[in-house]
mmCIF file of C-alpha atoms in Angstrom:
data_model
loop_
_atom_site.group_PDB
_atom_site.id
_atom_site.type_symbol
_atom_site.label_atom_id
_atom_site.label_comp_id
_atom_site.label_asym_id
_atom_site.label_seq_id
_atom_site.Cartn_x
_atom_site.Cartn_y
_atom_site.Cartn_z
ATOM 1 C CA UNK K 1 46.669 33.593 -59.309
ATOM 2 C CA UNK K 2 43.104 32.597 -58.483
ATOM 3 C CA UNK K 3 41.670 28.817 -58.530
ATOM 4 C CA UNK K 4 40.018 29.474 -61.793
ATOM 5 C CA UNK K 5 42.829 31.131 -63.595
ATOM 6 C CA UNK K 6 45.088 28.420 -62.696
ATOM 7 C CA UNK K 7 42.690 25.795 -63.301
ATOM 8 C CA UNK K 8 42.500 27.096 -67.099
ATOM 9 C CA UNK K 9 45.870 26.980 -67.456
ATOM 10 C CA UNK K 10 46.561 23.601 -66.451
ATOM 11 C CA UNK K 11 43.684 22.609 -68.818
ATOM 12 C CA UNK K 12 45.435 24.694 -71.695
ATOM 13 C CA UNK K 13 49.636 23.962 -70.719
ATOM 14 C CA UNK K 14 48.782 20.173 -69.998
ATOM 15 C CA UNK K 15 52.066 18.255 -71.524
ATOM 16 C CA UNK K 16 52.806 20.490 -74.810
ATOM 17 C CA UNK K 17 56.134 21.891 -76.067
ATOM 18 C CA UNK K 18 57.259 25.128 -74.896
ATOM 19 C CA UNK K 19 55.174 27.912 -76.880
ATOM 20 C CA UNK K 20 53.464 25.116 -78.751
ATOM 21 C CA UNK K 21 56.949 23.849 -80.210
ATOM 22 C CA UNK K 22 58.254 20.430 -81.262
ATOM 23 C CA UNK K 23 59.772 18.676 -78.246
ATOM 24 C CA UNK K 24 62.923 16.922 -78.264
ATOM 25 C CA UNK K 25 62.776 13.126 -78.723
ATOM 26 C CA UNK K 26 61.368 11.408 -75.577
ATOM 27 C CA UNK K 27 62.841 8.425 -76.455
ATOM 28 C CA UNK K 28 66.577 10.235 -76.844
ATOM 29 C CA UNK K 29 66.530 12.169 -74.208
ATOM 30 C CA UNK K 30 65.383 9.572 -71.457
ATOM 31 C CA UNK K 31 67.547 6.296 -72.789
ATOM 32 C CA UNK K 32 64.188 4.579 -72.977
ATOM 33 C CA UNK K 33 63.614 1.728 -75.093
ATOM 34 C CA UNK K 34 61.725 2.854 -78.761
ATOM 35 C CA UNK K 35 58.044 3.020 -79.123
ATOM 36 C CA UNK K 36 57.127 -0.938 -78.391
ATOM 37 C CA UNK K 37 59.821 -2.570 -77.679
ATOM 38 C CA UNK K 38 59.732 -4.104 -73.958
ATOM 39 C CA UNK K 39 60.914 -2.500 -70.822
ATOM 40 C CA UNK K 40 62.240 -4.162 -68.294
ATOM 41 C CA UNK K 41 62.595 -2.285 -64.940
ATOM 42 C CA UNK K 42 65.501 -4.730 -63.572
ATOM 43 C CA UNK K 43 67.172 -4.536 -66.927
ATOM 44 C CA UNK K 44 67.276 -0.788 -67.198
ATOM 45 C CA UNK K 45 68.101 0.171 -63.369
ATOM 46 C CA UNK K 46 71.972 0.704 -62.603
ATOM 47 C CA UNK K 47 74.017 -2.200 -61.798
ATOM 48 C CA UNK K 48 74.328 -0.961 -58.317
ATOM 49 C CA UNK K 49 71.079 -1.196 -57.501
ATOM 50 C CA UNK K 50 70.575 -4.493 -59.131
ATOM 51 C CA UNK K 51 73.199 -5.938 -57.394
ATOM 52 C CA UNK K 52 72.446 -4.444 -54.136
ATOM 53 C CA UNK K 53 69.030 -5.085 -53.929
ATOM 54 C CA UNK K 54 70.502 -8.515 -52.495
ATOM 55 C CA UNK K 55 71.799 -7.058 -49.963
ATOM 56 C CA UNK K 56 68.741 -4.588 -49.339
ATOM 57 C CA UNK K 57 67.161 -6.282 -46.644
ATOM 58 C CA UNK K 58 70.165 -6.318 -44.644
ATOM 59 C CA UNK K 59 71.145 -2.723 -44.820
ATOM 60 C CA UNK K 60 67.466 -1.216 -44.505
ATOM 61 C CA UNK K 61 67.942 -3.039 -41.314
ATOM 62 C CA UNK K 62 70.185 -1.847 -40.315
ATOM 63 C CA UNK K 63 69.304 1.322 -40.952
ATOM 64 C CA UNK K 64 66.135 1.165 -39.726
ATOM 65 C CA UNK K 65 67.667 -0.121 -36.492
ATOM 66 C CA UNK K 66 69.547 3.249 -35.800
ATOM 67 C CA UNK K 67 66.631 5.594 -36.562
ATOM 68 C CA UNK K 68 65.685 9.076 -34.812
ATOM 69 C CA UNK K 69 62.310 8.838 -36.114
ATOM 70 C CA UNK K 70 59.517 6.211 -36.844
ATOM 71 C CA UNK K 71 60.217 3.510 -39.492
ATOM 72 C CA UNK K 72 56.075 3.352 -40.024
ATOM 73 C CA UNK K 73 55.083 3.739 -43.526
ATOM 74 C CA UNK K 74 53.473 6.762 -43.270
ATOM 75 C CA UNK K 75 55.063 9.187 -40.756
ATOM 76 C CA UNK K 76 54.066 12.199 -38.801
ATOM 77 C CA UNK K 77 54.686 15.647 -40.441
ATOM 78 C CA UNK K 78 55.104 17.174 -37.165
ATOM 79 C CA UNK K 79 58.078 15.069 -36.819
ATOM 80 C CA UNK K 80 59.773 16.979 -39.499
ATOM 81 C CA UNK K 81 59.141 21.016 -38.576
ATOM 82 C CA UNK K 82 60.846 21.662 -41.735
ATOM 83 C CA UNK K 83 57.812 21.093 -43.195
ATOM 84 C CA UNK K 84 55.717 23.791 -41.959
ATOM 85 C CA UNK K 85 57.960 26.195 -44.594
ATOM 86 C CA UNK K 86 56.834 24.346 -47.291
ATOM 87 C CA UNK K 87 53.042 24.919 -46.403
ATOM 88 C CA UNK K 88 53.115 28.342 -45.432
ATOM 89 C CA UNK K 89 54.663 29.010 -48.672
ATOM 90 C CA UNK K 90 52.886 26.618 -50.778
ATOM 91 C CA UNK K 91 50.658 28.849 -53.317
ATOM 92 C CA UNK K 92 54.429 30.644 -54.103
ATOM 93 C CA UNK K 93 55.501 27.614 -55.234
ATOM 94 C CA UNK K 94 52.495 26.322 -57.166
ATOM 95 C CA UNK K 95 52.775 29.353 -59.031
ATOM 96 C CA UNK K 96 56.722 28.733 -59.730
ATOM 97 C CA UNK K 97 55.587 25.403 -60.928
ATOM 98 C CA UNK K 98 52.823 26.144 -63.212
ATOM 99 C CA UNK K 99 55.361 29.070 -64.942
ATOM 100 C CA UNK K 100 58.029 26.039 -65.563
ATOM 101 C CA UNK K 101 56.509 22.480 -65.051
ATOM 102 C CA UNK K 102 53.429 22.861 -66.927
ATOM 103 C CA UNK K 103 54.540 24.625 -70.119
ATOM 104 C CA UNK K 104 56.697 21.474 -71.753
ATOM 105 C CA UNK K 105 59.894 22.706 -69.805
ATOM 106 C CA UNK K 106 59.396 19.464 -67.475
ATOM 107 C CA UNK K 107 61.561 16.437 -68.808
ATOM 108 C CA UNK K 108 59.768 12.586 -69.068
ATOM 109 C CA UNK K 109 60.314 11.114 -65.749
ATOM 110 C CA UNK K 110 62.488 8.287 -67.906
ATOM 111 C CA UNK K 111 65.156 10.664 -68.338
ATOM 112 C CA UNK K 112 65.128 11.998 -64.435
ATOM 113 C CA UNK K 113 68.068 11.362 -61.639
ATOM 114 C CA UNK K 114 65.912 8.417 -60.029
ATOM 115 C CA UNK K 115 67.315 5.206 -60.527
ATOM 116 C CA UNK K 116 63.549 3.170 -59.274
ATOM 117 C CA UNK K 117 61.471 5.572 -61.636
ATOM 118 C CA UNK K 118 63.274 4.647 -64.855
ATOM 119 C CA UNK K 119 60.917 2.504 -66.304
ATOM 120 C CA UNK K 120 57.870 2.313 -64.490
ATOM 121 C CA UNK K 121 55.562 5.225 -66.356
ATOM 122 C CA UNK K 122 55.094 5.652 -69.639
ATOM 123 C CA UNK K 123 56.657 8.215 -71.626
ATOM 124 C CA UNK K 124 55.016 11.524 -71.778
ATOM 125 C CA UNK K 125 52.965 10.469 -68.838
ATOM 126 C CA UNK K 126 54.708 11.687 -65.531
ATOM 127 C CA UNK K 127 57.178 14.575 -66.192
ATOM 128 C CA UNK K 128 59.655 15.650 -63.833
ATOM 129 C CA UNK K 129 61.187 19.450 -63.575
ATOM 130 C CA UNK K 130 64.228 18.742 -61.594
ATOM 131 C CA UNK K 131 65.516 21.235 -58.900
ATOM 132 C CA UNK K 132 68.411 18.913 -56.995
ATOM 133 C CA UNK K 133 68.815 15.406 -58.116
ATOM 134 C CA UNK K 134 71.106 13.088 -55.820
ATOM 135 C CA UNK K 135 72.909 15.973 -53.956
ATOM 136 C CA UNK K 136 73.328 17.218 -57.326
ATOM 137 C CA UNK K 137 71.860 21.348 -57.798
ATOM 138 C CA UNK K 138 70.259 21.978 -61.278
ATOM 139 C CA UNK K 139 71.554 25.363 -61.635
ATOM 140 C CA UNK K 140 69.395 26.787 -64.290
ATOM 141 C CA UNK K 141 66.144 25.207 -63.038
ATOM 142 C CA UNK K 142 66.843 27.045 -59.607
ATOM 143 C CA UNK K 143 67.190 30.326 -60.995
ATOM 144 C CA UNK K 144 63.815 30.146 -62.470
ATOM 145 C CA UNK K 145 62.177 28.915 -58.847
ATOM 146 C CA UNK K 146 63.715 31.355 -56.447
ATOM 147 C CA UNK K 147 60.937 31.103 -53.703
ATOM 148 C CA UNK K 148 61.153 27.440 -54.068
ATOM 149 C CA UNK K 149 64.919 27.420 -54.424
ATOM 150 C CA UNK K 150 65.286 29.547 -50.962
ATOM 151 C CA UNK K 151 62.602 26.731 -48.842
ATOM 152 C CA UNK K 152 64.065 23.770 -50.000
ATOM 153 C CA UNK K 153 67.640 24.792 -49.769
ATOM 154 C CA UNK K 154 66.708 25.183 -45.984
ATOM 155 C CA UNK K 155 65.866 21.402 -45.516
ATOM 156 C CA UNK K 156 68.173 19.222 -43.764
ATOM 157 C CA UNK K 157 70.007 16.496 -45.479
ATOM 158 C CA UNK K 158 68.429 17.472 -48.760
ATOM 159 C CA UNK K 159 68.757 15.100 -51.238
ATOM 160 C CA UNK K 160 66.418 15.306 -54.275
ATOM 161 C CA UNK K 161 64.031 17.684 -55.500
ATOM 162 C CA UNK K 162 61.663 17.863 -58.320
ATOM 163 C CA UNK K 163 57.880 18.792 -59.474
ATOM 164 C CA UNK K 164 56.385 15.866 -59.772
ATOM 165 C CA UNK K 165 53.586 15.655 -62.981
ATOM 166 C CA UNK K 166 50.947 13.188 -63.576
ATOM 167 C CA UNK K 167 49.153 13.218 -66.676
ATOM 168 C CA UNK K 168 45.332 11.852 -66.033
ATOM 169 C CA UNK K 169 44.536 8.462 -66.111
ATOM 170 C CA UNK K 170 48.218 7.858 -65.222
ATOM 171 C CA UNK K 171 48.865 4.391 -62.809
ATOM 172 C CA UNK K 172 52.145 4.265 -61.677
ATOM 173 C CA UNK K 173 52.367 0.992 -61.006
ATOM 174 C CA UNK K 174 53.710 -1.083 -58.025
ATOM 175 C CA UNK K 175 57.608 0.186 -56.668
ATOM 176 C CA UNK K 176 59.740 1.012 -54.007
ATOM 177 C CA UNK K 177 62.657 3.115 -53.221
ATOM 178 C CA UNK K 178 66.402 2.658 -53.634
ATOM 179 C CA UNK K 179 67.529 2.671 -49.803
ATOM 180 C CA UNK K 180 65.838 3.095 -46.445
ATOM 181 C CA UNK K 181 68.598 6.144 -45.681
ATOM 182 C CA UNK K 182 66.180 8.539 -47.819
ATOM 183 C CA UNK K 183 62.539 9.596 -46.976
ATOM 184 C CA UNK K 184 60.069 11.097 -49.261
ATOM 185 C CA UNK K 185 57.925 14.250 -48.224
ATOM 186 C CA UNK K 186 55.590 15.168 -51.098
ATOM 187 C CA UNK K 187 53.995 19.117 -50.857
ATOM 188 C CA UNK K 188 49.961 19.167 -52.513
ATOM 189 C CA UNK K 189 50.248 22.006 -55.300
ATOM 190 C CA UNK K 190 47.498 20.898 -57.729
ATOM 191 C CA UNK K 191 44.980 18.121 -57.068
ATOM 192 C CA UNK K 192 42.572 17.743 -59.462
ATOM 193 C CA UNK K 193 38.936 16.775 -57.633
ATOM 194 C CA UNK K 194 36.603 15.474 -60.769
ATOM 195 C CA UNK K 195 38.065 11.969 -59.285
ATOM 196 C CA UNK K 196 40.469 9.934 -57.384
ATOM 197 C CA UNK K 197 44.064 10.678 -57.090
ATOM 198 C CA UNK K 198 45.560 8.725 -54.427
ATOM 199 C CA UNK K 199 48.568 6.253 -53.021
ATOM 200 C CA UNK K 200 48.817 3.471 -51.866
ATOM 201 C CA UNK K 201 51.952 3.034 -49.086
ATOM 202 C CA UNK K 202 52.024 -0.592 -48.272
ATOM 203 C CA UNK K 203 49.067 -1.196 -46.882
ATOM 204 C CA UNK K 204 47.879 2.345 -46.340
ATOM 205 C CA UNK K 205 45.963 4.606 -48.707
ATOM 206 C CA UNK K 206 46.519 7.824 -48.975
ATOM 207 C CA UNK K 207 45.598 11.297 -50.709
ATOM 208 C CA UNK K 208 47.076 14.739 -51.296
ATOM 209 C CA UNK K 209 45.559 17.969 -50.758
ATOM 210 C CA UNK K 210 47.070 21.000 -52.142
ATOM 211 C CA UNK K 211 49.096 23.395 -49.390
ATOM 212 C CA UNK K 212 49.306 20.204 -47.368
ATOM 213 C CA UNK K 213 52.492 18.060 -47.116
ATOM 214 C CA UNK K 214 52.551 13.753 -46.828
ATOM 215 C CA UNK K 215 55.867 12.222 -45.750
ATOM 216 C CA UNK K 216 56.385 8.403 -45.609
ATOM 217 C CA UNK K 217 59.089 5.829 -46.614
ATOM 218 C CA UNK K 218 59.085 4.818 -49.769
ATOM 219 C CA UNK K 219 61.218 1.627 -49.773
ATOM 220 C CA UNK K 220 57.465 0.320 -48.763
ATOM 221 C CA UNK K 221 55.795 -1.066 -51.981
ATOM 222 C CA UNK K 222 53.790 1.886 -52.995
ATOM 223 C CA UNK K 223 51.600 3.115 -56.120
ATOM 224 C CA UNK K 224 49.999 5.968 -57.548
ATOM 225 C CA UNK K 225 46.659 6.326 -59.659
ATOM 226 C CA UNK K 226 45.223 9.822 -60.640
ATOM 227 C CA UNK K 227 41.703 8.690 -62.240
ATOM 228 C CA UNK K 228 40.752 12.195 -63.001
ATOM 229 C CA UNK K 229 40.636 14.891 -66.307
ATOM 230 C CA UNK K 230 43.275 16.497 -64.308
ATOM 231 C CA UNK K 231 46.740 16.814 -63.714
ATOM 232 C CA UNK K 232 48.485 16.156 -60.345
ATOM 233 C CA UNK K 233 51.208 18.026 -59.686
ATOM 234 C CA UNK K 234 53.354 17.942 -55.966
ATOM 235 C CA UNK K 235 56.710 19.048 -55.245
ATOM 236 C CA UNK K 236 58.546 15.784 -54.629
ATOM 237 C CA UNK K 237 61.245 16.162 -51.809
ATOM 238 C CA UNK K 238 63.531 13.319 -50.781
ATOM 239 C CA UNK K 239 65.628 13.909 -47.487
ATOM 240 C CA UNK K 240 68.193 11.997 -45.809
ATOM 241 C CA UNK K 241 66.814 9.932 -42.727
ATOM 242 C CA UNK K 242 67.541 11.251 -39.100
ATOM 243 C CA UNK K 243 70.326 8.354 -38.157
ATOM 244 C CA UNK K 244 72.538 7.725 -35.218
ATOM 245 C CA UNK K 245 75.601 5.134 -36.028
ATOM 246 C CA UNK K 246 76.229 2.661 -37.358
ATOM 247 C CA UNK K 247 73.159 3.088 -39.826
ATOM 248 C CA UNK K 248 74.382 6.518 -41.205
ATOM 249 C CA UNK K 249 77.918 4.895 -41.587
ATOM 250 C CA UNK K 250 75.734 2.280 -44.080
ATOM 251 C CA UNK K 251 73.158 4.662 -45.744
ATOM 252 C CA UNK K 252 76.341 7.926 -46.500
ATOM 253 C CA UNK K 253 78.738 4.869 -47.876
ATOM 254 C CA UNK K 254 75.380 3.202 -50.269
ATOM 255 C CA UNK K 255 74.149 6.888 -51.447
ATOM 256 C CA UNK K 256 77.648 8.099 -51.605
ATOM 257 C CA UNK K 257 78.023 5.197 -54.660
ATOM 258 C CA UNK K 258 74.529 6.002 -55.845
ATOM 259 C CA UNK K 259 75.676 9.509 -56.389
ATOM 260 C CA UNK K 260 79.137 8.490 -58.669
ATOM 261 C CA UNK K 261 77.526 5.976 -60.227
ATOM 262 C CA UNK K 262 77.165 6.036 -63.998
ATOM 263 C CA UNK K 263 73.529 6.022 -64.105
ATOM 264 C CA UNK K 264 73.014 9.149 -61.616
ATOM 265 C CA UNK K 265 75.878 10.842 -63.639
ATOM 266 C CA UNK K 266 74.352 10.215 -67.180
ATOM 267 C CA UNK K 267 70.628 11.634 -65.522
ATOM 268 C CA UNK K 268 72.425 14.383 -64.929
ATOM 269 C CA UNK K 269 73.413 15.007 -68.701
ATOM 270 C CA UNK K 270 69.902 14.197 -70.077
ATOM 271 C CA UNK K 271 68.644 16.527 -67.610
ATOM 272 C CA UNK K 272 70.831 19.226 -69.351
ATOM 273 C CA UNK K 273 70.458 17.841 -72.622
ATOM 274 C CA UNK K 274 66.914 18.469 -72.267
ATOM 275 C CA UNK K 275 67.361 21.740 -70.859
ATOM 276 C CA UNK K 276 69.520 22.628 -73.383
ATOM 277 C CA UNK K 277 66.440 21.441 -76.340
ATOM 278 C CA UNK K 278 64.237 23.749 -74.069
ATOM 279 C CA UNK K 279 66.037 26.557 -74.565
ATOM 280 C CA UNK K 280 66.485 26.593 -78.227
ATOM 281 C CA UNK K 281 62.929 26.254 -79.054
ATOM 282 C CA UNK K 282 61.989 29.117 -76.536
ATOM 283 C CA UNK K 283 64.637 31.140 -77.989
#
């Protein structure tokens, strides 16, 4: 696919139903609150995380105490050699994700298996088309990225796994990460250049380029603006920290509950619910 091809048909896809269709109800399918009423990120994150956000600082401690590799916001690609699979195969996948994340088969973030992303986007405004959400496979969104599906299947301690969409103008405001056990590698596939599109990791600012992959802790405060026409798209990868003991005792026992708890298990059924919508409109 060349640049300008796929630059059209981001411009034409951009957030529409599948062939042009009615998409299901955001609002349904994601749990989020209706049109205007308030959200509240505390209020709508699991009570898991509420609770143990208490008792974060302690185990990211912890954690952090017994890891292989830095605990620096921003960390070194080449300490991950995984990684170099994802860039030599990078325009394979950008084409996998414009065939499925930018034709309206990619879900509202709201209604994704990611208990910090419930409520900080607005609707409609960063989309998520899930591959593996908590240790969880998405079965039918695999068979439709087999080039993907074989690379990230390969990474160790795979965790989560998803195209990651962001409409233009989107600001994703101010967040951080569930548990210091996890760390986030993102992989460039479209970065729009009519602007700025760009992170901010604690106190570092960063930007993507496409075929190139960024890797940093996300339990940082961190936030995302894409002030361009474009759209931003990245395949978002989360990964299990390198650990000796007793940190990988703490971070397998806290993202063993995060992946029975009732939140991650009802993210899994809007995922398919919404799969499910897909499927009868394209049919």
């Amino acid at each position: 696919m060349t640049d300008m091809r796929l630059a059209q048909r981001v411009e034409m896809q951009g957030f529409s139903g599948p062939g042009g269709g009615r998409v299901p109800d955001l609002n349904v399918i994601s749990g989020a609150p209706a049109p205007g009423a308030a959200m509240k990120a505390d209020d709508n994150r699991p009570l898991l995380i509420r609770v143990g956000k208490h008792l974060r600082g302690l185990f990211d401690r912890l954690i952090a105490g017994s890891s292989l590799v830095s605990n620096d916001p921003v960390l070194d690609v080449r300490e991950f050699p995984w990684t170099q699979a994802l860039r030599e195969n990078w325009t394979a996948i950008r084409d996998e994700a414009c065939a499925v994340a930018l034709t309206g088969h990619a879900a509202p973030s709201l209604a994704t298996i990611s208990p910090d992303h419930r409520s900080i986007a607005e609707v409609d405004k960063w989309r998520s088309f899930f591959l593996w959400g908590y240790g969880y496979p998405i079965p039918d969104n695999l068979a439709d990225c087999p080039r993907t599906r074989a690379v990230i299947e390969a990474i160790p301690g795979l965790n989560t796994a998803f195209f990651s969409i962001l409409a233009p103008g989107t600001h994703i405001p101010d967040h951080r990460g569930v548990s210091k056990g996890l760390i986030t590698c993102h992989l460039g596939l479209i970065v729009p250049r009519d602007g700025d599109v760009r992170m901010r990791v604690d106190d570092r600012v960063v930007r993507w380029a496409e075929g190139e992959t960024l890797v940093f802790d996300d339990t940082y405060r961190h936030e995302v603006w894409n002030e361009t026409a474009g759209t931003r798209v990245v395949l978002l990868i989360q990964f299990e920290r390198p650990l000796r003991q007793p940190g990988k005792w703490f971070a397998d026992l806290f993202l063993g509950f995060v992946k029975r708890s009732a939140f991650v298990q009802e993210a899994r059924e809007n995922v398919a619910t919404w799969n499910k919508a897909v499927k009868q409109l394209d049919g």
